[in-house]
Coordinates of C-alpha atoms in Angstrom, one line a residue:
Chain A
X1 CA -8.6 40.5 8.9
X2 CA -11.9 39.1 10.0
X3 CA -15.3 39.6 8.4
X4 CA -17.8 41.9 10.0
X5 CA -21.6 41.8 10.1
X6 CA -21.7 44.6 7.6
X7 CA -19.9 42.5 5.0
X8 CA -22.2 39.5 5.6
X9 CA -25.2 41.7 4.9
X10 CA -23.5 42.9 1.8
X11 CA -22.9 39.4 0.5
X12 CA -26.5 38.5 1.2
X13 CA -27.7 41.4 -0.9
X14 CA -25.1 40.6 -3.6
X15 CA -26.3 37.0 -3.8
X16 CA -29.9 38.1 -4.2
X17 CA -28.9 40.6 -7.0
X18 CA -27.0 37.8 -8.8
X19 CA -30.0 35.6 -8.6
X20 CA -32.3 38.4 -9.9
X21 CA -29.9 39.1 -12.8
X22 CA -29.8 35.4 -13.6
X23 CA -33.6 35.2 -13.7
X24 CA -33.8 38.4 -15.8
X25 CA -31.2 37.0 -18.2
X26 CA -33.3 33.8 -18.6
X27 CA -36.5 35.6 -19.2
X28 CA -35.2 38.1 -21.7
X29 CA -34.5 37.5 -25.4
X30 CA -36.3 37.4 -28.7
X31 CA -39.2 35.7 -26.9
X32 CA -40.0 37.1 -23.5
X33 CA -40.7 34.5 -20.9
X34 CA -42.1 35.6 -17.5
X35 CA -40.3 35.1 -14.3
X36 CA -42.8 32.6 -13.0
X37 CA -42.4 30.5 -16.1
X38 CA -38.6 30.6 -15.7
X39 CA -38.9 29.4 -12.2
X40 CA -41.5 26.7 -13.3
X41 CA -39.1 25.4 -15.9
X42 CA -36.9 24.2 -13.1
X43 CA -39.3 23.0 -10.5
X44 CA -42.5 22.2 -12.5
X45 CA -41.7 21.8 -16.2
X46 CA -45.1 20.3 -17.1
X47 CA -46.8 23.6 -16.2
X48 CA -45.3 25.7 -19.0
X49 CA -45.3 25.7 -22.8
X50 CA -42.9 23.1 -24.2
X51 CA -41.3 25.6 -26.6
X52 CA -40.5 27.9 -23.7
X53 CA -39.1 25.0 -21.6
X54 CA -36.8 24.1 -24.5
X55 CA -35.7 27.7 -25.1
X56 CA -34.8 28.0 -21.4
X57 CA -33.2 24.7 -20.8
X58 CA -31.4 24.2 -24.1
X59 CA -30.3 27.7 -24.9
X60 CA -30.7 30.3 -22.3
X61 CA -29.7 28.4 -19.2
X62 CA -26.3 27.3 -20.6
X63 CA -25.8 30.8 -21.9
X64 CA -26.5 32.3 -18.5
X65 CA -24.1 29.9 -16.8
X66 CA -21.5 30.9 -19.4
X67 CA -22.1 34.6 -18.6
X68 CA -21.5 33.9 -14.9
X69 CA -18.2 32.0 -15.6
X70 CA -17.0 34.7 -18.1
X71 CA -17.8 37.7 -15.9
X72 CA -16.4 36.2 -12.6
X73 CA -13.4 34.6 -14.3
X74 CA -12.2 37.7 -16.1
X75 CA -12.9 39.8 -13.0
X76 CA -10.8 37.5 -10.8
X77 CA -8.0 37.5 -13.5
X78 CA -8.1 41.3 -13.5
X79 CA -8.0 41.4 -9.7
X80 CA -4.9 39.2 -9.6
X81 CA -3.1 41.4 -12.2
X82 CA -4.0 44.6 -10.4
X83 CA -2.8 43.5 -7.1
X84 CA 0.3 41.9 -8.5
X85 CA 1.3 44.9 -10.5
X86 CA -0.1 47.3 -7.9
X87 CA -1.8 49.1 -10.7
X88 CA -5.5 49.7 -11.0
X89 CA -5.2 49.9 -14.8
X90 CA -3.8 46.4 -15.2
X91 CA -6.1 43.7 -16.5
X92 CA -6.0 40.8 -18.9
X93 CA -6.8 42.9 -21.9
X94 CA -4.5 45.8 -21.2
X95 CA -1.5 43.6 -20.4
X96 CA -1.9 41.8 -23.7
X97 CA -3.1 38.5 -22.2
X98 CA -6.3 38.5 -24.3
X99 CA -4.3 39.1 -27.4
X100 CA -2.0 36.3 -26.5
X101 CA -5.0 34.1 -26.0
X102 CA -6.3 35.3 -29.4
X103 CA -3.0 34.5 -31.0
X104 CA -3.2 30.9 -29.6
X105 CA -6.7 30.5 -31.1
X106 CA -5.6 32.2 -34.4
X107 CA -2.8 29.7 -34.7
X108 CA -5.3 26.9 -34.2
X109 CA -8.0 28.2 -36.5
X110 CA -6.1 29.9 -39.2
X111 CA -3.1 27.6 -39.2
X112 CA -5.0 24.4 -39.3
X113 CA -5.0 24.2 -43.1
X114 CA -1.2 24.5 -43.4
X115 CA -0.3 22.3 -40.4
X116 CA -1.9 18.9 -40.6
X117 CA -1.5 18.1 -37.0
X118 CA -3.7 21.0 -36.0
X119 CA -6.5 20.3 -38.4
X120 CA -8.1 17.5 -36.3
X121 CA -7.6 19.5 -33.1
X122 CA -10.0 22.2 -34.4
X123 CA -12.9 19.8 -33.9
X124 CA -12.4 19.8 -30.2
X125 CA -13.4 22.8 -28.2
X126 CA -11.0 21.9 -25.4
X127 CA -8.1 22.5 -27.8
X128 CA -9.3 26.1 -28.1
X129 CA -8.9 26.3 -24.3
X130 CA -5.5 24.7 -24.4
X131 CA -4.1 27.0 -27.2
X132 CA -5.5 30.2 -25.8
X133 CA -4.3 29.4 -22.3
X134 CA -0.8 28.7 -23.7
X135 CA -0.9 32.0 -25.7
X136 CA -1.9 33.8 -22.6
X137 CA 0.8 32.1 -20.5
X138 CA 3.4 33.1 -23.1
X139 CA 2.5 36.8 -23.0
X140 CA 2.1 36.8 -19.2
X141 CA 5.5 35.1 -18.7
X142 CA 7.0 37.7 -21.0
X143 CA 5.4 40.6 -19.2
X144 CA 6.4 39.3 -15.8
X145 CA 10.0 38.6 -16.9
X146 CA 10.4 42.2 -18.1
X147 CA 8.6 43.5 -15.0
X148 CA 11.5 42.0 -12.9
X149 CA 13.8 44.4 -14.7
X150 CA 11.6 47.4 -15.1
X151 CA 10.0 48.2 -11.7
X152 CA 7.9 51.1 -12.9
X153 CA 4.3 50.0 -13.3
X154 CA 3.6 52.4 -16.2
X155 CA 6.4 50.8 -18.2
X156 CA 4.9 47.4 -17.5
X157 CA 1.6 48.5 -19.1
X158 CA 3.5 49.7 -22.1
X159 CA 5.2 46.4 -22.3
X160 CA 1.8 44.7 -22.2
X161 CA 0.6 47.0 -25.1
X162 CA 3.7 46.1 -27.1
X163 CA 3.1 42.4 -26.6
X164 CA -0.4 42.8 -27.6
X165 CA 0.7 44.6 -30.8
X166 CA 3.1 41.8 -31.7
X167 CA 0.4 39.3 -31.1
X168 CA -2.1 41.2 -33.3
X169 CA 0.5 41.6 -36.0
X170 CA 1.1 37.8 -36.1
X171 CA -2.7 37.3 -36.2
X172 CA -2.8 39.7 -39.2
X173 CA -0.2 37.7 -41.0
X174 CA -2.0 34.5 -40.3
X175 CA -5.3 35.9 -41.5
X176 CA -3.6 37.1 -44.8
X177 CA -2.8 33.5 -45.7
X178 CA -5.9 31.9 -44.3
X179 CA -8.8 30.6 -46.3
X180 CA -12.1 32.6 -46.4
X181 CA -14.0 30.1 -44.2
X182 CA -11.2 30.0 -41.6
X183 CA -11.1 33.7 -41.5
X184 CA -14.8 34.0 -41.0
X185 CA -14.7 31.5 -38.2
X186 CA -11.9 33.5 -36.5
X187 CA -13.7 36.9 -37.0
X188 CA -16.9 35.5 -35.5
X189 CA -15.0 34.1 -32.5
X190 CA -13.5 37.6 -32.1
X191 CA -16.9 39.2 -31.6
X192 CA -17.4 37.3 -28.5
X193 CA -20.2 34.9 -27.9
X194 CA -21.8 33.5 -24.8
X195 CA -24.2 31.1 -26.4
X196 CA -23.6 28.1 -28.6
X197 CA -21.8 26.1 -26.0
X198 CA -22.9 22.5 -25.4
X199 CA -23.2 21.2 -21.9
X200 CA -20.0 19.1 -22.5
X201 CA -18.2 22.3 -23.4
X202 CA -19.5 24.0 -20.3
X203 CA -18.2 21.2 -18.2
X204 CA -14.7 21.7 -19.7
X205 CA -15.1 25.4 -19.2
X206 CA -16.2 25.0 -15.5
X207 CA -13.5 22.5 -14.8
X208 CA -10.6 24.8 -15.9
X209 CA -12.3 27.8 -14.4
X210 CA -12.6 26.1 -11.0
X211 CA -8.9 25.2 -11.2
X212 CA -8.0 28.9 -11.8
X213 CA -10.4 30.2 -9.2
X214 CA -9.2 27.7 -6.6
X215 CA -5.5 28.7 -7.1
X216 CA -6.6 32.4 -6.7
X217 CA -8.7 31.5 -3.6
X218 CA -5.7 29.9 -1.9
X219 CA -3.6 32.9 -2.7
X220 CA -5.9 35.4 -0.8
X221 CA -3.5 35.6 2.1
X222 CA -0.5 36.3 -0.1
X223 CA -2.5 38.8 -2.2
X224 CA -3.3 40.7 1.0
X225 CA 0.4 40.6 1.9
X226 CA 1.2 41.9 -1.6
X227 CA -1.0 44.9 -1.0
X228 CA 1.8 46.3 1.1
X229 CA 4.3 45.8 -1.8
X230 CA 6.8 43.0 -2.5
X231 CA 9.3 43.9 0.2
X232 CA 6.8 43.9 3.0
X233 CA 5.2 40.7 1.6
X234 CA 8.7 39.2 1.7
X235 CA 9.3 40.4 5.3
X236 CA 5.9 38.8 6.3
X237 CA 7.3 35.4 5.2
X238 CA 5.7 35.0 1.8
X239 CA 7.6 33.2 -0.9
X240 CA 7.4 35.8 -3.6
X241 CA 8.8 33.5 -6.4
X242 CA 6.2 30.8 -5.6
X243 CA 3.3 33.3 -5.4
X244 CA 4.3 34.9 -8.7
X245 CA 4.1 31.5 -10.4
X246 CA 0.7 30.7 -8.8
X247 CA -0.7 34.1 -9.9
X248 CA 0.6 33.6 -13.5
X249 CA -0.9 30.1 -13.7
X250 CA -4.3 31.2 -12.2
X251 CA -4.5 34.3 -14.5
X252 CA -3.6 32.3 -17.6
X253 CA -6.0 29.5 -16.9
X254 CA -8.9 32.0 -16.3
X255 CA -8.2 34.4 -19.2
X256 CA -7.3 31.5 -21.4
X257 CA -10.4 29.4 -20.9
X258 CA -12.8 32.4 -21.0
X259 CA -11.2 33.7 -24.2
X260 CA -11.2 30.3 -25.8
X261 CA -15.0 29.7 -25.3
X262 CA -16.3 33.2 -25.5
X263 CA -13.9 35.2 -27.5
X264 CA -11.6 38.1 -26.4
X265 CA -13.9 40.1 -24.2
X266 CA -12.6 43.5 -23.5
X267 CA -13.1 45.7 -20.5
X268 CA -14.6 43.3 -17.9
X269 CA -11.2 42.3 -16.5
X270 CA -10.2 45.9 -15.9
X271 CA -13.5 47.3 -14.7
X272 CA -14.9 44.6 -12.4
X273 CA -12.2 44.8 -9.8
X274 CA -12.4 48.6 -10.0
X275 CA -16.2 48.6 -9.6
X276 CA -16.0 46.2 -6.7
X277 CA -13.4 48.3 -4.9
X278 CA -15.7 51.3 -5.2
X279 CA -18.8 49.4 -4.0
X280 CA -17.2 47.6 -1.1
X281 CA -14.7 50.5 -0.4
X282 CA -11.8 48.2 0.4
X283 CA -8.9 46.4 -1.2
X284 CA -9.0 43.6 1.3
X285 CA -9.1 40.4 -0.8
X286 CA -11.2 38.5 1.7
X287 CA -14.0 40.9 0.8
X288 CA -13.1 41.9 -2.7
X289 CA -12.5 38.4 -4.0
X290 CA -16.1 37.2 -3.5
X291 CA -17.2 40.7 -4.4
X292 CA -15.5 40.5 -7.8
X293 CA -17.1 37.1 -8.5
X294 CA -20.6 38.5 -7.7
X295 CA -20.2 41.9 -9.5
X296 CA -18.6 40.2 -12.5
X297 CA -21.5 37.7 -12.8
X298 CA -24.1 40.5 -12.5
X299 CA -22.5 42.8 -15.1
X300 CA -22.0 40.0 -17.6
X301 CA -25.6 38.8 -17.2
X302 CA -27.0 42.3 -17.6
X303 CA -24.7 43.0 -20.6
X304 CA -26.0 39.8 -22.2
X305 CA -29.6 40.9 -21.6
X306 CA -28.8 44.1 -23.5
X307 CA -27.1 42.2 -26.3
X308 CA -30.2 40.1 -26.7
X309 CA -32.3 43.2 -27.5
X310 CA -35.7 42.2 -25.9
X311 CA -38.4 41.2 -28.3
X312 CA -36.0 41.4 -31.2
X313 CA -34.5 38.7 -33.4
X314 CA -31.2 40.6 -33.5
X315 CA -28.3 39.7 -31.2
X316 CA -25.4 42.2 -30.9
X317 CA -21.9 41.1 -30.3
X318 CA -21.3 40.9 -26.6
X319 CA -17.8 42.3 -26.9
X320 CA -19.2 45.7 -28.0
X321 CA -21.9 45.8 -25.3
X322 CA -19.4 45.2 -22.4
X323 CA -17.4 48.3 -23.4
X324 CA -20.3 50.6 -24.4
X325 CA -22.2 49.9 -21.2
X326 CA -19.3 49.5 -18.9
X327 CA -16.9 52.3 -19.8
X328 CA -19.3 55.2 -19.0
X329 CA -20.1 53.6 -15.6
X330 CA -16.4 53.6 -14.7
X331 CA -16.0 57.2 -15.9
X332 CA -19.0 58.3 -13.8
X333 CA -17.7 56.5 -10.7
X334 CA -14.2 58.0 -11.2
X335 CA -15.7 61.5 -11.5
X336 CA -17.6 60.9 -8.3
X337 CA -14.7 59.8 -6.2
X338 CA -12.0 61.9 -8.1
X339 CA -9.4 59.3 -7.3
X340 CA -8.5 55.8 -8.2
X341 CA -8.7 53.7 -5.1
X342 CA -6.3 50.9 -4.8
Chain L
X1 CA 29.4 45.2 31.6
X2 CA 29.3 43.4 28.3
X3 CA 26.1 43.6 26.4
X4 CA 24.8 40.4 24.6
X5 CA 24.9 40.6 20.9
X6 CA 22.0 39.6 18.8
X7 CA 23.2 40.2 15.2
X8 CA 26.8 39.6 14.3
X9 CA 28.4 39.7 10.8
X10 CA 31.4 37.7 9.7
X11 CA 33.4 39.1 6.8
X12 CA 30.1 40.1 5.2
X13 CA 30.2 41.7 1.8
X14 CA 27.3 43.8 0.6
X15 CA 26.3 45.4 -2.7
X16 CA 24.3 44.7 -5.8
X17 CA 24.7 41.6 -8.0
X18 CA 23.5 40.9 -11.5
X19 CA 23.9 37.8 -13.5
X20 CA 27.3 38.8 -14.9
X21 CA 29.1 40.6 -12.1
X22 CA 28.9 41.5 -8.5
X23 CA 29.3 45.0 -7.5
X24 CA 30.5 45.1 -3.9
X25 CA 29.9 48.3 -2.1
X26 CA 31.6 47.3 1.2
X27 CA 33.6 44.2 1.9
X28 CA 34.6 42.4 5.0
X29 CA 32.1 43.8 7.5
X30 CA 32.6 42.5 11.1
X31 CA 30.3 44.1 13.6
X32 CA 28.1 43.0 16.5
X33 CA 24.8 44.7 17.2
X34 CA 23.9 44.5 20.9
X35 CA 20.6 43.0 22.1
X36 CA 17.8 45.3 23.4
X37 CA 19.5 48.5 22.2
X38 CA 18.7 51.2 19.8
X39 CA 21.3 51.3 17.0
X40 CA 21.5 54.1 14.4
X41 CA 23.2 53.6 11.1
X42 CA 24.7 56.9 9.7
X43 CA 26.8 57.9 6.8
X44 CA 26.9 60.0 3.7
X45 CA 24.5 59.6 0.8
X46 CA 25.4 56.6 -1.3
X47 CA 27.8 55.2 1.3
X48 CA 25.7 52.1 1.6
X49 CA 23.5 52.6 4.7
X50 CA 20.4 51.3 3.0
X51 CA 22.2 48.4 1.3
X52 CA 23.6 47.4 4.7
X53 CA 20.4 47.3 6.6
X54 CA 18.5 45.8 3.6
X55 CA 21.0 43.0 3.6
X56 CA 20.6 42.5 7.4
X57 CA 16.8 42.4 6.9
X58 CA 17.3 39.8 4.0
X59 CA 15.6 42.2 1.6
X60 CA 18.8 42.1 -0.5
X61 CA 20.9 39.0 -0.9
X62 CA 24.4 39.3 0.6
X63 CA 27.4 38.9 -1.7
X64 CA 29.6 36.8 0.5
X65 CA 30.4 36.2 4.1
X66 CA 27.7 35.4 6.7
X67 CA 25.6 37.0 9.4
X68 CA 24.0 35.5 12.4
X69 CA 20.9 36.3 14.3
X70 CA 20.7 34.8 17.8
X71 CA 23.8 32.7 16.8
X72 CA 21.9 31.1 13.9
X73 CA 23.1 31.8 10.4
X74 CA 20.5 34.0 8.7
X75 CA 20.5 31.7 5.6
X76 CA 19.3 28.8 7.7
X77 CA 16.0 30.5 8.7
X78 CA 12.9 29.5 6.8
X79 CA 10.9 32.4 5.3
X80 CA 8.3 32.1 8.1
X81 CA 10.8 31.8 11.0
X82 CA 12.6 34.8 9.7
X83 CA 9.4 36.7 9.6
X84 CA 8.9 35.9 13.3
X85 CA 12.4 37.0 14.2
X86 CA 13.1 40.2 12.1
X87 CA 10.6 42.7 10.9
X88 CA 11.2 45.4 8.3
X89 CA 9.9 49.0 7.9
X90 CA 10.9 51.1 4.9
X91 CA 10.2 54.7 3.9
X92 CA 6.6 54.9 2.9
X93 CA 6.0 54.6 -0.8
X94 CA 2.5 53.2 -0.9
X95 CA -0.1 55.4 -2.4
X96 CA -3.8 55.4 -1.7
X97 CA -4.0 52.0 0.0
X98 CA -7.7 51.4 0.5
X99 CA -7.8 49.2 3.7
X100 CA -8.5 50.3 7.2
X101 CA -5.7 51.0 9.7
X102 CA -6.8 48.0 11.7
X103 CA -6.6 45.7 8.6
X104 CA -3.2 47.1 7.7
X105 CA -1.8 46.5 11.2
X106 CA -3.4 43.0 11.3
X107 CA -1.3 42.0 8.2
X108 CA 1.6 41.9 10.6
X109 CA 0.2 38.7 12.1
X110 CA 0.5 36.9 8.8
X111 CA 3.5 34.8 9.8
X112 CA 1.4 33.4 12.6
X113 CA -2.0 32.9 11.0
X114 CA -3.4 29.9 9.0
X115 CA -3.7 29.7 5.2
X116 CA -6.8 31.8 5.2
X117 CA -5.2 34.4 7.5
X118 CA -7.8 34.0 10.2
X119 CA -6.9 35.9 13.4
X120 CA -7.0 33.8 16.6
X121 CA -7.8 35.4 19.9
X122 CA -4.1 35.7 20.8
X123 CA -3.6 37.6 17.5
X124 CA -6.5 39.9 18.2
X125 CA -5.2 40.6 21.7
X126 CA -1.7 41.6 20.4
X127 CA -3.3 43.8 17.7
X128 CA -5.5 45.6 20.3
X129 CA -2.5 46.1 22.7
X130 CA -0.3 47.6 20.0
X131 CA -3.1 49.8 18.7
X132 CA -3.6 51.1 22.3
X133 CA 0.1 51.6 23.0
X134 CA 0.7 53.3 19.7
X135 CA -2.2 55.7 20.4
X136 CA -4.0 54.7 17.2
X137 CA -7.4 54.0 18.7
X138 CA -9.1 56.9 16.9
X139 CA -7.6 56.0 13.6
X140 CA -8.6 52.3 13.8
X141 CA -11.5 52.4 11.4
X142 CA -10.0 55.0 9.1
X143 CA -8.7 54.1 5.7
X144 CA -4.9 54.2 5.2
X145 CA -5.3 56.6 2.2
X146 CA -6.8 59.3 4.5
X147 CA -3.8 59.4 6.9
X148 CA -1.1 62.1 7.1
X149 CA 2.5 61.1 6.7
X150 CA 3.1 61.2 10.5
X151 CA 0.1 59.0 11.1
X152 CA 1.0 56.6 8.4
X153 CA 4.5 56.2 9.8
X154 CA 3.0 55.3 13.2
X155 CA 0.8 52.8 11.5
X156 CA 3.6 51.1 9.6
X157 CA 5.7 50.8 12.8
X158 CA 2.6 49.4 14.6
X159 CA 2.4 46.8 11.8
X160 CA 6.0 45.7 12.5
X161 CA 5.3 45.6 16.3
X162 CA 2.3 43.3 15.7
X163 CA 4.7 41.0 13.9
X164 CA 6.2 40.5 17.4
X165 CA 9.8 40.1 16.5
X166 CA 12.9 40.5 18.6
X167 CA 14.6 42.6 15.9
X168 CA 13.1 45.5 14.0
X169 CA 15.0 47.1 11.2
X170 CA 13.9 50.4 9.8
X171 CA 15.1 52.3 6.7
X172 CA 14.9 56.1 7.3
X173 CA 11.9 56.1 9.6
X174 CA 12.1 59.8 10.1
X175 CA 12.2 61.2 6.6
X176 CA 9.1 63.1 5.3
X177 CA 8.2 63.8 8.9
X178 CA 8.0 67.2 10.6
X179 CA 10.2 67.8 13.6
X180 CA 7.7 66.9 16.2
X181 CA 6.9 63.6 14.5
X182 CA 10.6 62.9 14.0
X183 CA 11.2 63.2 17.8
X184 CA 8.0 61.2 18.6
X185 CA 9.1 58.4 16.3
X186 CA 12.6 58.3 17.8
X187 CA 11.2 58.3 21.3
X188 CA 8.8 55.5 20.4
X189 CA 11.8 53.5 19.1
X190 CA 13.8 54.2 22.2
X191 CA 10.8 53.2 24.4
X192 CA 10.4 49.9 22.6
X193 CA 14.0 49.0 23.3
X194 CA 14.0 50.1 26.9
X195 CA 10.5 48.9 28.0
X196 CA 9.9 46.0 25.6
X197 CA 13.4 44.8 25.1
X198 CA 13.3 45.0 21.3
X199 CA 16.5 45.4 19.3
X200 CA 16.1 48.2 16.8
X201 CA 18.4 49.1 13.9
X202 CA 17.6 52.2 11.8
X203 CA 19.2 54.4 9.2
X204 CA 18.9 58.1 9.5
X205 CA 20.2 61.5 8.3
X206 CA 19.2 63.3 11.5
X207 CA 22.6 62.7 13.1
X208 CA 22.1 65.1 16.0
X209 CA 18.9 63.5 17.0
X210 CA 20.4 60.0 16.6
X211 CA 23.2 61.0 18.9
X212 CA 20.7 62.0 21.5
X213 CA 18.6 58.8 21.4
X214 CA 20.6 55.9 20.1
X215 CA 22.7 53.6 22.4
X216 CA 25.1 52.7 19.6
X217 CA 26.1 54.1 16.3
X218 CA 27.2 52.3 13.1
X219 CA 29.2 54.6 10.9
X220 CA 29.5 53.8 7.2
X221 CA 32.2 55.5 5.2
X222 CA 34.0 54.6 2.1
X223 CA 34.5 50.9 2.1
X224 CA 34.3 50.7 5.8
X225 CA 31.7 49.9 8.5
X226 CA 32.5 50.5 12.2
X227 CA 30.5 50.5 15.3
X228 CA 30.8 52.1 18.7
X229 CA 28.7 53.3 21.6
X230 CA 27.3 56.8 21.1
X231 CA 29.6 58.2 23.8
X232 CA 32.8 56.9 22.2
X233 CA 31.5 58.1 18.8
X234 CA 31.2 61.6 20.1
X235 CA 34.3 61.7 22.2
X236 CA 36.8 60.2 19.7
X237 CA 35.8 62.7 17.1
X238 CA 34.8 60.0 14.7
X239 CA 32.0 62.2 13.3
X240 CA 34.5 64.6 11.8
X241 CA 36.2 61.8 9.9
X242 CA 32.8 60.4 8.8
X243 CA 31.5 63.6 7.5
X244 CA 34.7 65.2 6.3
X245 CA 34.1 68.6 4.8
X246 CA 35.9 71.9 4.9
X247 CA 32.7 73.6 5.6
X248 CA 31.6 71.5 8.5
X249 CA 32.8 70.8 12.0
X250 CA 31.4 68.7 14.8
X251 CA 31.4 70.2 18.2
X252 CA 31.8 67.6 21.0
X253 CA 30.5 69.8 23.8
X254 CA 27.2 70.8 22.2
X255 CA 26.9 67.6 20.2
X256 CA 26.1 69.6 17.1
X257 CA 27.5 70.2 13.7
X258 CA 28.7 73.8 13.1
X259 CA 29.2 75.6 9.8
X260 CA 32.7 76.8 9.5

């Protein structure tokens, strides 16, 4: 599977669109800052208003970076799940991974008052990442264990839904006993938020993200083999057991870290791989993997632009925007092609 | 003239195993599959045809005993060496696979490519030759989800050919195909043995066609696996024992089953 000229043009265009979306994201918000000012803030900071410089560098730039990490991270996690389960409906949210991650965070935030050991962990953002990755891993391991027994892909989706119900139920119990401030903290986390991350937190985010993405990147050959189904992948010399573990770890790291820092963001993990397959018209992971990273970044940056409501003080929860904007797009594309490509 | 054997089984037991117990379908199989020949595996539904060849292809674990490929115990092969020795084709179950025929066939080179699955010029040459020989040139850039069953079958076999293995094992390659495609597929397999020296083992329910094309037949009946050349199989009336029914009779002269 070698790349052709057509694909190289595609990626060139994709890169340009990502850059445009990035600039648009930086310029839009309660205060509109022009494109040239945005560019100046990076190459010639003295030429623009100090307040604008501060808004961009201290608030919008880290937020845009977070949007890129969230969109591409969840997109890749969804791609791994869809290929692994050979089901275009699979994704971190549908399979209960986001709920598992939420459960991890809920244990940390809501349980901190009752368990002393946890209380000094809540001060560190990385402990969010740890707990949500662990919660995610727990659910994913459970789903995969059961998927060994039940081969039917629809049953696996139901298993994912059941796990997510259990996780939500435990979260409800925890919320019932939690204090008001803890509950508020948890609910706000649940709306999803791309801002509010310090540079230090972004470094942590980027570090764990890179680890997950690298594992996924090195699995591209195996993922292409898995397109043919497990038995063919086996007959092509792939170690299915090892690949299963690598895919679990990569998905858990990506979903876990994104959920920890930005809340349980619905829809992106399911829709981005689907959108990318429609746009590039292939399931070949050599093309679709970078495609998902690009499309995921663009969608998340644009969703954030909408959530900011230009020239308005109000900021909508990002979690609502991703679904309201994204779901109709998927429906329209589905109606156009009349089939789910896989 | 004694043919060289490529696969030989030594008191092999096959079946399904779970954690608690082993359910053996057939025990103590001792047969030799000759090199460079077309071997058909026949038997009633549920007799264990599929289990047998899945075990030979290492798709299912064996229960006990051993089998050897080129005099080397199958368990001693690494995953990758096995993939370079034995390839596997099963009845098509994939739905709407959105990659081109060329990409699909190229996946057969995975045991030979580097970690990023880059095709070297030798890989590309092999792929081009197979695509030419299998008459798939026009389909090359088409997506797999646009193919008919017959075309898809040719593409899956082409994928196995690109894998460049001595042995090819196929599970019911002719089901879902119309009669012309059935014959074409069997002729293609025959040609691969005769011209390219491949050893091919396949299961089938088209017994009459198998008798006309295969060099050897493996018969699977209740708890027993036995093997003979196609001629002996017909002459000794083994088929009547294998497919025993009061409504059915095998006629040696015409090589066909006749309804009584």
